[in-house]
Coordinates of C-alpha atoms in Angstrom, one line a residue:
Chain A
M15 CA 0.0 0.0 0.0
E16 CA 1.3 3.5 -0.8
K17 CA 1.6 6.2 1.8
R18 CA -1.2 8.1 0.2
E19 CA -3.6 5.1 0.6
Y20 CA -2.6 4.8 4.3
L21 CA -3.4 8.4 4.9
D22 CA -6.6 8.2 2.9
L23 CA -7.9 5.4 5.2
Y24 CA -7.1 7.6 8.2
H25 CA -8.8 10.6 6.6
Q26 CA -12.0 8.6 5.9
M27 CA -12.1 7.3 9.5
V28 CA -11.7 10.8 10.9
V29 CA -14.3 12.2 8.5
I30 CA -16.8 9.7 9.7
R31 CA -16.0 10.4 13.4
R32 CA -16.4 14.2 12.9
L33 CA -19.5 13.7 10.8
E34 CA -21.1 11.6 13.5
E35 CA -20.1 14.0 16.3
R36 CA -21.5 17.0 14.4
S37 CA -24.7 15.0 13.6
A38 CA -25.2 14.3 17.3
E39 CA -24.9 18.1 18.0
L40 CA -27.3 18.9 15.1
Y41 CA -29.8 16.3 16.4
Q42 CA -29.7 17.8 19.9
Q43 CA -30.4 21.2 18.3
G44 CA -33.4 19.7 16.5
K45 CA -32.0 20.2 13.1
I46 CA -31.9 16.4 12.4
G47 CA -35.2 14.6 13.0
G48 CA -36.3 11.0 13.3
F49 CA -33.8 8.4 14.4
L50 CA -30.0 8.8 14.3
H51 CA -27.7 5.8 14.7
L52 CA -24.1 6.8 15.0
Y53 CA -21.2 4.7 13.7
I54 CA -18.7 6.0 16.2
G55 CA -16.4 3.1 17.3
Q56 CA -17.1 1.1 14.1
E57 CA -15.3 3.3 11.6
A58 CA -12.5 0.7 11.0
V59 CA -15.1 -1.9 9.8
S60 CA -16.6 -0.2 6.7
T61 CA -13.4 1.8 6.0
G62 CA -11.3 -1.4 5.8
L63 CA -14.0 -3.5 4.1
I64 CA -14.8 -1.0 1.4
S65 CA -11.3 0.2 0.8
V66 CA -10.5 -2.9 -1.3
R67 CA -13.7 -3.1 -3.3
R68 CA -13.7 -2.6 -7.0
P69 CA -16.2 -0.1 -8.6
E70 CA -18.3 -3.0 -9.9
D71 CA -18.7 -4.5 -6.3
R72 CA -22.0 -3.6 -4.7
I73 CA -22.4 -2.4 -1.1
I74 CA -25.6 -2.7 0.9
T75 CA -26.0 -2.1 4.6
A76 CA -28.5 -1.5 7.4
Y77 CA -29.6 1.7 9.0
R78 CA -26.2 2.6 10.7
D79 CA -25.1 3.8 7.3
H80 CA -23.4 7.2 7.5
G81 CA -19.9 5.7 7.6
V82 CA -20.6 3.3 4.8
A83 CA -21.8 6.1 2.6
I84 CA -18.6 8.1 3.2
N85 CA -16.5 5.0 2.4
C86 CA -18.5 4.4 -0.8
G87 CA -17.5 7.8 -2.0
L88 CA -20.5 9.9 -1.2
S89 CA -19.5 13.5 -0.2
A90 CA -20.0 14.6 3.4
R91 CA -22.1 17.4 1.8
E92 CA -24.8 15.1 0.3
V93 CA -24.8 12.9 3.5
M94 CA -25.2 15.9 5.8
A95 CA -27.8 17.5 3.5
E96 CA -29.8 14.2 3.6
L97 CA -29.6 14.2 7.4
L98 CA -31.0 17.7 7.4
G99 CA -33.8 16.6 5.0
K100 CA -32.7 18.9 2.2
V101 CA -33.3 18.3 -1.5
T102 CA -29.5 18.4 -2.1
G103 CA -29.2 15.2 0.0
C104 CA -28.4 11.9 -1.7
S105 CA -32.0 10.8 -1.4
R106 CA -33.5 14.2 -2.0
G107 CA -34.4 14.6 1.6
K108 CA -36.9 11.7 1.4
G109 CA -34.9 9.0 3.0
G110 CA -33.1 10.5 6.0
S111 CA -30.4 9.1 8.2
M112 CA -31.4 5.4 7.7
H113 CA -31.8 5.6 3.9
L114 CA -28.7 7.0 2.3
A115 CA -27.7 5.6 -1.1
D116 CA -26.0 6.4 -4.3
V117 CA -26.5 3.7 -6.9
K118 CA -24.1 5.3 -9.3
K119 CA -21.4 4.6 -6.7
N120 CA -22.8 1.1 -6.3
F121 CA -24.0 1.9 -2.8
W122 CA -27.5 0.3 -2.5
G123 CA -28.6 1.8 0.9
G124 CA -29.2 2.2 3.9
H125 CA -32.1 -0.2 5.0
A126 CA -34.1 0.3 8.1
I127 CA -36.0 -3.0 8.6
V128 CA -33.7 -5.3 10.4
G129 CA -32.5 -8.1 8.1
A130 CA -34.8 -7.2 5.2
H131 CA -32.0 -6.1 3.0
L132 CA -30.3 -9.5 3.1
P133 CA -32.7 -11.1 0.6
I134 CA -32.2 -8.0 -1.6
A135 CA -28.5 -8.5 -1.4
A136 CA -28.9 -12.0 -2.6
G137 CA -30.9 -10.5 -5.6
L138 CA -28.2 -8.0 -6.4
A139 CA -25.7 -10.9 -6.6
L140 CA -28.1 -12.9 -8.6
G141 CA -28.4 -10.0 -11.1
D142 CA -24.6 -10.1 -11.5
V143 CA -24.5 -13.9 -12.0
Y144 CA -27.3 -13.6 -14.6
Q145 CA -25.5 -10.9 -16.5
N146 CA -22.0 -12.5 -16.2
N147 CA -20.6 -9.6 -14.2
K148 CA -17.6 -10.6 -12.1
A149 CA -18.7 -8.6 -9.1
V150 CA -19.1 -9.2 -5.4
T151 CA -22.0 -8.0 -3.4
V152 CA -21.0 -7.0 0.1
C153 CA -23.9 -7.1 2.6
M154 CA -23.4 -5.6 6.0
F155 CA -25.7 -6.1 9.0
G156 CA -25.6 -6.2 12.8
D157 CA -25.5 -9.1 15.1
G158 CA -29.2 -8.6 15.8
A159 CA -30.1 -9.3 12.2
T160 CA -28.8 -12.9 12.5
N161 CA -31.9 -13.8 14.6
I162 CA -34.5 -12.9 12.1
G163 CA -35.9 -15.2 9.4
Y164 CA -34.8 -13.0 6.5
F165 CA -31.2 -13.8 7.4
H166 CA -31.7 -17.5 7.2
E167 CA -33.7 -17.4 4.0
A168 CA -31.0 -15.2 2.3
L169 CA -28.0 -17.2 3.5
N170 CA -29.6 -20.5 2.5
L171 CA -30.5 -19.2 -1.0
S172 CA -27.0 -17.7 -1.5
K173 CA -25.5 -21.0 -0.9
V174 CA -28.0 -23.0 -2.9
W175 CA -27.3 -20.7 -5.9
N176 CA -23.7 -20.2 -5.2
L177 CA -24.1 -16.4 -5.2
P178 CA -21.1 -14.1 -5.0
V179 CA -22.0 -12.5 -1.7
L180 CA -19.8 -11.5 1.2
W181 CA -22.0 -11.5 4.3
V182 CA -20.5 -9.2 6.8
C183 CA -21.8 -9.3 10.4
E184 CA -20.8 -6.3 12.4
N185 CA -21.0 -7.8 15.9
N186 CA -21.1 -4.7 18.1
Q187 CA -22.3 -6.9 21.1
Y188 CA -25.8 -5.5 21.3
G189 CA -29.0 -5.6 19.3
M190 CA -30.3 -2.3 20.4
G191 CA -30.1 -2.8 24.2
T192 CA -30.1 -6.6 24.3
A193 CA -26.7 -8.3 24.6
V194 CA -25.8 -10.9 22.1
E195 CA -26.0 -13.8 24.6
R196 CA -29.5 -12.8 25.6
A197 CA -30.8 -12.9 22.0
S198 CA -28.7 -15.4 20.1
A199 CA -28.6 -19.2 20.6
V200 CA -24.9 -19.1 19.8
S201 CA -22.3 -16.6 21.0
E202 CA -20.3 -16.4 17.7
M203 CA -22.4 -15.2 14.8
R204 CA -20.2 -17.0 12.3
Q205 CA -21.4 -20.3 13.7
K206 CA -24.7 -19.6 11.9
A207 CA -22.9 -19.8 8.6
D208 CA -22.0 -23.4 9.5
G209 CA -25.7 -24.4 9.2
Y210 CA -25.5 -23.4 5.5
G211 CA -22.2 -25.1 4.8
M212 CA -20.7 -21.7 4.3
K213 CA -17.1 -20.7 5.0
S214 CA -16.7 -18.2 7.7
E215 CA -14.1 -16.3 9.7
A216 CA -13.8 -13.6 12.3
V217 CA -11.7 -10.5 12.4
N218 CA -10.9 -7.7 14.9
G219 CA -13.0 -4.8 13.7
M220 CA -11.1 -2.2 15.7
N221 CA -8.1 -2.6 13.4
V222 CA -8.6 -1.2 9.9
I223 CA -5.6 -2.9 8.5
E224 CA -6.7 -6.3 9.6
V225 CA -10.2 -5.8 8.3
R226 CA -8.7 -4.6 5.0
E227 CA -6.4 -7.6 4.6
V228 CA -9.1 -10.2 5.3
S229 CA -11.6 -8.4 3.1
A230 CA -9.2 -8.2 0.1
R231 CA -8.6 -12.0 0.3
L232 CA -12.3 -12.8 0.6
Y233 CA -13.3 -10.5 -2.3
E234 CA -10.8 -12.4 -4.5
E235 CA -12.0 -15.8 -3.4
I236 CA -15.6 -14.9 -4.0
R237 CA -14.8 -13.2 -7.3
N238 CA -13.1 -16.4 -8.4
G239 CA -16.2 -18.5 -7.7
S240 CA -15.9 -19.6 -4.1
G241 CA -19.6 -18.9 -3.5
P242 CA -20.8 -16.8 -0.6
Q243 CA -18.7 -16.4 2.5
F244 CA -19.4 -15.0 6.0
L245 CA -17.2 -12.6 7.9
E246 CA -17.9 -11.7 11.5
V247 CA -16.3 -8.4 12.5
I248 CA -15.9 -7.9 16.2
T249 CA -16.6 -4.3 17.1
Y250 CA -18.3 -2.0 19.5
R251 CA -20.4 1.1 19.2
F252 CA -19.2 3.8 21.5
R253 CA -22.5 5.6 21.6
G254 CA -26.0 4.3 22.3
H255 CA -28.1 2.4 19.8
S256 CA -29.6 5.7 18.6
M257 CA -29.9 9.2 20.1
G258 CA -31.9 9.0 23.3
D259 CA -30.6 5.6 24.3
P260 CA -30.4 5.6 28.2
E261 CA -27.8 2.8 28.0
R262 CA -28.9 1.0 31.1
Y263 CA -27.8 -2.3 29.6
R264 CA -24.0 -1.9 29.8
S265 CA -21.6 -0.7 32.4
S266 CA -19.4 2.4 32.2
E267 CA -16.4 0.1 32.8
E268 CA -17.2 -2.0 29.7
V269 CA -17.5 1.1 27.6
K270 CA -14.2 2.4 29.0
T271 CA -12.4 -0.8 28.1
W272 CA -13.5 -0.5 24.5
L273 CA -12.8 3.2 24.3
E274 CA -9.2 2.4 25.0
N275 CA -9.4 0.3 21.8
D276 CA -10.5 3.3 19.7
P277 CA -10.0 2.2 16.1
I278 CA -8.8 5.6 15.1
G279 CA -6.3 5.7 18.1
I280 CA -5.1 2.2 17.2
Y281 CA -4.5 3.2 13.6
H282 CA -3.0 6.5 14.6
R283 CA -0.4 4.7 16.7
Y284 CA 0.2 2.1 14.0
L285 CA 1.0 4.8 11.4
L286 CA 3.5 6.4 13.8
E287 CA 5.1 3.2 15.0
H288 CA 5.6 1.9 11.5
Q289 CA 6.9 5.4 10.5
I290 CA 4.4 5.6 7.7
A291 CA 3.3 9.1 8.7
S292 CA 4.4 11.8 11.1
E293 CA 2.2 13.3 13.9
E294 CA 2.1 16.5 11.9
E295 CA 0.8 14.7 8.8
L296 CA -1.9 13.0 10.8
Q297 CA -2.9 16.3 12.4
E298 CA -3.1 17.8 8.9
Q299 CA -5.6 15.0 8.0
I300 CA -7.6 15.8 11.1
R301 CA -7.7 19.4 10.1
L302 CA -8.8 18.6 6.6
A303 CA -11.5 16.3 7.9
E304 CA -12.8 19.1 10.1
E305 CA -12.8 21.5 7.3
E306 CA -14.7 19.0 5.2
I307 CA -17.4 18.6 7.8
N308 CA -17.7 22.3 8.5
D309 CA -18.2 22.8 4.8
A310 CA -20.8 20.0 4.7
V311 CA -22.8 21.5 7.6
A312 CA -22.7 24.9 6.0
F313 CA -23.8 23.5 2.7
A314 CA -26.6 21.5 4.2
E315 CA -27.8 24.4 6.3
A316 CA -27.8 26.7 3.2
S317 CA -29.5 24.1 1.0
P318 CA -33.2 24.6 0.1
E319 CA -36.0 22.6 1.5
P320 CA -37.5 20.2 -1.0
P321 CA -40.1 22.0 -3.1
A322 CA -43.8 21.0 -2.5
E323 CA -44.0 19.2 -5.9
E324 CA -41.3 16.8 -4.6
L325 CA -44.0 15.2 -2.3
F326 CA -45.7 13.4 -5.3
Q327 CA -42.5 12.7 -7.3
H328 CA -40.9 9.3 -7.5
I329 CA -44.0 7.3 -6.4
Y330 CA -43.7 5.5 -9.7
V331 CA -41.4 5.8 -12.7
E332 CA -44.4 5.7 -15.0
G333 CA -47.6 7.5 -14.3
Chain B
M18 CA -58.2 -14.3 -32.9
A19 CA -57.8 -17.6 -31.0
R20 CA -60.2 -18.7 -28.3
I21 CA -58.0 -19.8 -25.4
T22 CA -58.1 -20.2 -21.7
M23 CA -56.9 -17.7 -19.1
R24 CA -54.1 -20.1 -18.2
E25 CA -53.0 -20.3 -21.9
A26 CA -53.2 -16.5 -22.2
I27 CA -51.0 -15.9 -19.2
S28 CA -48.6 -18.6 -20.3
Q29 CA -48.5 -17.0 -23.8
A30 CA -47.7 -13.6 -22.4
L31 CA -44.8 -15.0 -20.3
W32 CA -43.4 -17.0 -23.1
E33 CA -43.5 -14.2 -25.7
E34 CA -41.9 -11.7 -23.3
M35 CA -39.2 -14.1 -22.4
E36 CA -38.5 -14.7 -26.1
R37 CA -38.5 -11.0 -26.7
D38 CA -36.3 -9.8 -23.8
P39 CA -33.5 -11.9 -22.4
S40 CA -33.6 -9.8 -19.2
V41 CA -36.9 -11.4 -18.3
F42 CA -36.7 -14.4 -16.1
I43 CA -39.0 -16.4 -13.7
L44 CA -38.4 -17.4 -10.1
G45 CA -40.6 -19.1 -7.6
E46 CA -41.7 -22.4 -6.0
E47 CA -42.1 -25.3 -8.5
V48 CA -42.0 -23.0 -11.5
G49 CA -39.4 -25.0 -13.3
V50 CA -39.1 -28.8 -13.2
W51 CA -42.7 -29.2 -12.0
G52 CA -44.0 -26.7 -14.6
G53 CA -45.9 -24.5 -12.2
T54 CA -48.4 -25.8 -9.6
Y55 CA -51.1 -24.4 -11.9
A56 CA -49.2 -25.5 -15.0
V57 CA -48.8 -21.9 -16.2
T58 CA -45.1 -22.4 -16.9
K59 CA -45.3 -25.9 -18.3
G60 CA -42.5 -26.5 -20.8
F61 CA -40.7 -23.3 -19.9
Y62 CA -37.9 -25.0 -18.0
D63 CA -37.0 -27.2 -20.9
H64 CA -37.1 -24.3 -23.4
F65 CA -35.6 -21.5 -21.4
G66 CA -33.3 -23.4 -19.1
P67 CA -32.7 -23.4 -15.3
E68 CA -31.1 -19.9 -15.3
R69 CA -34.2 -18.2 -16.6
V70 CA -36.8 -20.5 -14.9
R71 CA -35.5 -20.7 -11.4
D72 CA -36.9 -23.1 -8.8
T73 CA -36.6 -21.6 -5.3
P74 CA -36.8 -22.9 -1.8
I75 CA -40.2 -22.5 -0.1
A76 CA -39.1 -19.1 1.3
E77 CA -41.3 -16.3 0.1
A78 CA -39.4 -13.4 1.7
V79 CA -36.2 -14.3 -0.2
I80 CA -38.1 -15.0 -3.4
I81 CA -39.5 -11.4 -3.4
G82 CA -36.3 -9.9 -1.9
A83 CA -34.1 -11.6 -4.5
A84 CA -36.4 -10.4 -7.2
I85 CA -36.2 -6.9 -6.0
G86 CA -32.4 -7.1 -5.9
A87 CA -32.2 -8.5 -9.4
A88 CA -34.6 -5.9 -10.7
L89 CA -32.3 -3.2 -9.2
T90 CA -29.5 -4.5 -11.4
G91 CA -31.6 -3.9 -14.5
L92 CA -33.2 -7.3 -14.9
R93 CA -37.0 -7.9 -15.2
P94 CA -37.8 -10.7 -12.8
I95 CA -41.2 -12.3 -12.6
A96 CA -41.5 -13.7 -9.1
E97 CA -44.3 -16.3 -8.7
L98 CA -46.1 -16.7 -5.4
M99 CA -47.8 -20.1 -5.4
T100 CA -50.8 -18.4 -3.8
I101 CA -51.4 -14.8 -2.7
N102 CA -51.9 -16.2 0.8
F103 CA -48.1 -16.8 1.0
A104 CA -47.6 -13.1 0.2
F105 CA -48.0 -12.5 3.9
S106 CA -44.7 -14.3 4.5
A107 CA -43.1 -11.8 2.1
M108 CA -45.2 -8.8 3.3
D109 CA -42.2 -6.7 4.2
H110 CA -40.6 -7.2 0.9
I111 CA -43.8 -6.4 -1.1
V112 CA -45.1 -3.3 0.8
N113 CA -42.1 -2.1 2.7
Q114 CA -39.4 -2.6 0.1
A115 CA -40.8 -3.0 -3.5
A116 CA -43.4 -0.3 -2.9
K117 CA -41.0 2.2 -1.3
L118 CA -37.4 2.0 -2.6
H119 CA -38.0 4.2 -5.6
Y120 CA -39.5 7.0 -3.6
M121 CA -37.5 6.6 -0.4
F122 CA -34.2 7.0 -2.2
G123 CA -35.3 10.0 -4.2
G124 CA -36.0 8.2 -7.5
Q125 CA -32.6 6.6 -8.0
M126 CA -33.7 3.0 -7.5
I127 CA -35.8 1.4 -10.3
L128 CA -37.5 -1.9 -9.9
P129 CA -39.1 -3.4 -13.0
L130 CA -40.5 -6.3 -11.1
V131 CA -43.7 -8.4 -11.5
I132 CA -45.1 -10.5 -8.7
R133 CA -47.6 -13.1 -10.0
A134 CA -49.9 -14.4 -7.3
V135 CA -52.9 -16.7 -7.4
G136 CA -55.8 -15.9 -5.2
G137 CA -59.4 -16.5 -4.6
G138 CA -61.8 -18.8 -2.8
G139 CA -64.2 -21.5 -3.9
R140 CA -61.9 -24.6 -4.0
Q141 CA -62.4 -25.9 -0.4
L142 CA -58.9 -25.0 0.5
G143 CA -59.8 -23.7 4.0
A144 CA -59.3 -20.3 5.6
T145 CA -55.5 -19.9 5.1
H146 CA -55.5 -20.8 1.4
S147 CA -58.6 -19.1 0.0
Q148 CA -58.2 -15.4 0.6
T149 CA -58.8 -12.4 -1.7
P150 CA -56.7 -9.8 0.0
D151 CA -56.4 -7.6 -3.0
A152 CA -57.4 -4.4 -1.2
V153 CA -54.7 -4.9 1.4
F154 CA -52.0 -4.6 -1.3
A155 CA -53.9 -1.9 -3.2
H156 CA -53.6 0.2 0.0
F157 CA -49.9 0.9 -0.6
P158 CA -48.7 3.8 -2.8
G159 CA -45.7 2.7 -4.9
L160 CA -47.1 -0.7 -5.8
K161 CA -49.3 -1.3 -8.9
V162 CA -52.0 -3.9 -8.5
V163 CA -53.8 -5.5 -11.3
A164 CA -56.3 -8.4 -11.4
P165 CA -57.7 -9.4 -14.8
G166 CA -61.1 -10.9 -15.4
T167 CA -60.8 -12.0 -19.0
P168 CA -58.1 -14.0 -20.9
A169 CA -57.4 -11.1 -23.2
D170 CA -56.9 -8.7 -20.4
A171 CA -54.7 -11.3 -18.6
K172 CA -52.4 -11.4 -21.6
G173 CA -52.4 -7.7 -22.3
L174 CA -52.0 -6.6 -18.7
L175 CA -49.2 -9.1 -18.0
K176 CA -47.2 -7.9 -21.0
A177 CA -47.7 -4.3 -19.8
A178 CA -46.6 -5.3 -16.3
I179 CA -43.5 -7.1 -17.5
R180 CA -42.5 -4.0 -19.6
S181 CA -43.3 -1.6 -16.8
Q182 CA -40.5 0.1 -14.9
D183 CA -42.6 -0.2 -11.7
P184 CA -43.3 -3.1 -9.3
V185 CA -46.6 -4.7 -10.2
L186 CA -48.5 -7.3 -8.2
F187 CA -50.4 -9.4 -10.8
I188 CA -53.3 -11.2 -9.1
E189 CA -54.7 -14.2 -10.9
H190 CA -57.9 -16.0 -9.8
A191 CA -57.5 -19.8 -9.6
T192 CA -61.0 -20.6 -10.7
L193 CA -60.6 -18.5 -13.9
Y194 CA -57.8 -20.5 -15.3
Q195 CA -60.2 -22.6 -17.4
T196 CA -62.2 -19.6 -18.6
R197 CA -62.1 -19.2 -22.3
G198 CA -62.1 -16.0 -24.4
E199 CA -60.9 -14.4 -27.6
V200 CA -57.3 -13.4 -27.2
P201 CA -55.3 -11.4 -29.8
E202 CA -52.2 -13.1 -31.0
G203 CA -48.7 -11.6 -30.6
D204 CA -48.0 -8.3 -29.1
Y205 CA -51.1 -7.3 -27.3
I206 CA -50.8 -4.7 -24.6
V207 CA -53.5 -3.5 -22.1
P208 CA -52.3 -0.4 -20.3
L209 CA -52.0 -0.6 -16.5
G210 CA -54.3 1.6 -14.5
K211 CA -57.2 1.7 -17.0
S212 CA -60.7 0.5 -16.2
T213 CA -63.0 -0.5 -19.0
I214 CA -66.7 -1.0 -19.8
Q215 CA -67.2 -4.7 -20.4
R216 CA -70.9 -4.6 -21.1
E217 CA -73.2 -1.7 -21.9
G218 CA -76.5 -1.0 -20.3
R219 CA -78.6 1.9 -19.1
H220 CA -80.3 1.0 -15.9
V221 CA -77.6 0.2 -13.4
T222 CA -73.8 0.2 -13.2
I223 CA -72.0 -2.8 -11.7
V224 CA -68.4 -2.1 -10.8
T225 CA -66.3 -5.3 -10.4
Y226 CA -63.1 -7.1 -11.4
S227 CA -61.5 -10.5 -11.6
K228 CA -63.7 -13.6 -10.8
M229 CA -66.6 -11.3 -9.9
L230 CA -66.7 -10.1 -13.5
E231 CA -67.9 -13.6 -14.4
I232 CA -70.5 -13.7 -11.6
S233 CA -71.7 -10.2 -12.5
T234 CA -72.0 -11.1 -16.2
K235 CA -74.1 -14.1 -15.3
A236 CA -76.3 -11.9 -13.2
A237 CA -76.6 -9.3 -16.0
D238 CA -77.6 -12.1 -18.4
Q239 CA -80.5 -13.1 -16.1
L240 CA -81.5 -9.5 -15.4
A241 CA -81.6 -8.8 -19.2
K242 CA -84.4 -11.4 -19.5
E243 CA -86.4 -9.2 -17.2
G244 CA -85.6 -6.1 -19.2
I245 CA -83.0 -4.7 -16.8
E246 CA -80.0 -3.5 -18.7
V247 CA -76.8 -3.6 -16.6
E248 CA -73.6 -1.8 -17.5
I249 CA -70.5 -3.5 -16.2
V250 CA -67.3 -1.6 -15.5
D251 CA -64.2 -3.9 -15.0
L252 CA -61.6 -2.1 -12.9
R253 CA -58.8 -4.5 -14.0
S254 CA -56.3 -2.3 -12.0
L255 CA -56.9 -1.6 -8.4
R256 CA -53.9 0.8 -8.1
P257 CA -53.7 3.2 -9.8
L258 CA -57.5 3.1 -9.8
D259 CA -59.1 4.6 -12.9
M260 CA -62.4 6.0 -11.9
A261 CA -63.2 7.7 -15.2
P262 CA -65.3 4.9 -16.8
V263 CA -67.0 4.3 -13.4
L264 CA -68.1 7.9 -13.1
E265 CA -69.1 8.2 -16.7
S266 CA -71.3 5.1 -16.4
F267 CA -72.7 6.2 -13.1
K268 CA -73.7 9.6 -14.4
K269 CA -75.7 7.7 -17.0
T270 CA -77.4 5.1 -14.8
N271 CA -77.4 7.0 -11.4
R272 CA -77.3 3.6 -9.6
A273 CA -74.4 1.3 -8.7
V274 CA -73.7 -2.1 -7.2
I275 CA -70.0 -3.0 -6.5
V276 CA -69.2 -6.6 -6.5
E277 CA -66.0 -7.9 -5.0
E278 CA -64.8 -11.3 -3.7
G279 CA -62.9 -9.9 -0.7
W280 CA -64.4 -8.9 2.6
K281 CA -66.6 -5.8 2.5
S282 CA -65.0 -3.9 5.4
Y283 CA -62.3 -1.5 4.2
G284 CA -62.5 -3.1 0.8
V285 CA -62.5 -2.2 -2.9
G286 CA -66.2 -1.5 -2.8
A287 CA -65.8 0.9 0.1
E288 CA -63.2 2.8 -1.9
V289 CA -65.2 2.9 -5.1
A290 CA -68.4 3.9 -3.4
S291 CA -66.7 6.7 -1.5
R292 CA -65.2 8.0 -4.7
I293 CA -68.6 8.0 -6.5
Y294 CA -70.2 9.9 -3.5
E295 CA -67.3 12.3 -3.5
E296 CA -67.2 13.0 -7.2
A297 CA -70.7 12.4 -8.5
F298 CA -73.0 13.0 -5.5
D299 CA -75.5 15.0 -7.5
Y300 CA -76.1 12.0 -9.7
V301 CA -77.0 9.6 -6.9
D302 CA -80.6 8.2 -7.2
A303 CA -80.2 5.3 -4.8
P304 CA -77.8 4.2 -2.1
I305 CA -74.9 2.3 -3.6
K306 CA -74.9 -1.4 -2.7
R307 CA -71.9 -3.6 -2.1
V308 CA -71.8 -7.4 -2.6
A309 CA -68.9 -9.0 -1.0
Q310 CA -67.6 -12.0 1.0
A311 CA -69.2 -12.8 4.4
E312 CA -67.0 -11.5 7.2
V313 CA -65.6 -14.9 8.2
P314 CA -62.4 -16.9 7.7
L315 CA -63.5 -19.0 4.7
P316 CA -64.7 -22.4 5.8
Y317 CA -63.7 -25.8 4.3
N318 CA -67.2 -27.2 4.0
R319 CA -68.5 -26.6 0.4
T320 CA -71.9 -25.4 1.3
L321 CA -70.6 -23.0 4.0
E322 CA -67.9 -21.8 1.7
Q323 CA -70.4 -21.0 -1.1
M324 CA -72.6 -19.3 1.4
A325 CA -69.8 -17.0 2.3
L326 CA -68.8 -16.2 -1.3
P327 CA -70.8 -13.7 -3.5
Q328 CA -73.2 -15.6 -5.8
V329 CA -75.1 -14.6 -8.9
E330 CA -78.3 -14.4 -6.8
D331 CA -76.7 -12.0 -4.4
V332 CA -75.8 -9.7 -7.3
I333 CA -79.3 -9.9 -8.8
K334 CA -80.8 -9.1 -5.4
A335 CA -78.6 -6.1 -4.9
V336 CA -79.3 -4.7 -8.4
K337 CA -83.1 -5.0 -7.8
E338 CA -82.6 -3.1 -4.5
V339 CA -81.0 -0.1 -6.1
L340 CA -83.5 0.1 -9.0

């Protein structure tokens, strides 16, 4: 990897962190409505995973999607504008936080019904098989989604039809406020892939380089016809499930232990220790990220509300 | 024009569209090797092959979900639900995904998807396999819902549905598969969202669709012998709902009976009657009547089942009540 690429990963992670921190502020100011699920603590997962995808590879995820959108190449401007419900947002202000997408960048959303996007991911991969595209569909979901029927129907079909899907379970230890062991019959999510005869492995989701390396290998195996595979990424969300979460289900000691494992901090030290970048260079990336987010907020706030006629647009393509 | 069955008309539309467009393919339970549980896709598997006629597990959510995903990549999947009663297992994917993705992502996602589903009662299949829940699906903006009553409309509407850029739920009635009618050969398209006058008359308007078109026509034949001329409007599409022919007919007859197979409460008849009252109140000469299924889970026993379903006599009685 070139130095520029190392710095770019760092930049993306910091952009996501700042985007989320600013979103939380804007939410508290009442400028962002609805639900807001922050990606803070999980930045290394999507940054590592998506950094090795090819343009033809499709990405689809659940509602904790801001970071994924940034990693897929959406601008902080169009993400922030969507959060503020503006017509300049990536979904024209009609989707909101949970429904970011840009199909031109092969980012297929942002889906808010737990597990319901997994069957759709199987279909995206089926579309590629049917059209002889050598592409991989990467489907991200939380540990909570492995307990719903859609998950099982989708994994089963992907194996029966040998679809090129990388199933990525972000195990952040909690489905909303319910700890994994209180909701799942098995403690490791990857065990569920065994039931479908599917190859699986786990990776430390707090280390962007580890996620990236495992992902690169899995993309190539799937691209070369291995069939679907399952990757469990062990991670943690530093904030509540969504804004307004009282967090009665976990101790401050537990949160503190994970905070010491901050994925940005880990990567920051890695870059210094391996003399890939200097402290000044990393500070410069932080400064650029902050500028980018300031610009995004200014853009979003200055953007117009959707015009009234937008209400009845896009119900159908025809008629 | 050939006189063929509804089953043959649907089969013909599927076959011709698959021959015409390689992006059209079929997926569903027993659509391939078996040839379709209602034999609609008989011979397709051998002709088009396993890639284009895909047998699925019995797993409705992933059948519809996968069809949505494939449609997003630019294909034109036709997902078959063995019966519309199984659509409830795929409810999220039909009403929460297919009906919403285009709008919710600001128009960037396009789903040229057809869901074929067989519905209707009258075959002693018991409460879970005999429903006519068309109104449930027609409730959701973003989905197009059609339900043909004649073989010609079945062919023309199915071709239109397959060529449409929008998700379409295409509801077939199991007891109409053997119904015969004149069907134009080759490219015959009936536009989605257009009601039509199936029979002209001047005394009363019957608004109906699907299987109840047959029942209503029989009633009209009998009433004609008594000198009562019934005009029948076939809705064909429930969403978008085309009220123009209904209103035009009503303004002529000033009386209407709405005949549907589903339950009366919150149903198609409720919607159509309201719209007539809203848009043609000054033309109302008698309260509008609805003929619909008794409000019970449909029983297995043949006599009880037939008691619950709308019959020719029920329609005749309702017509005489509004005259």
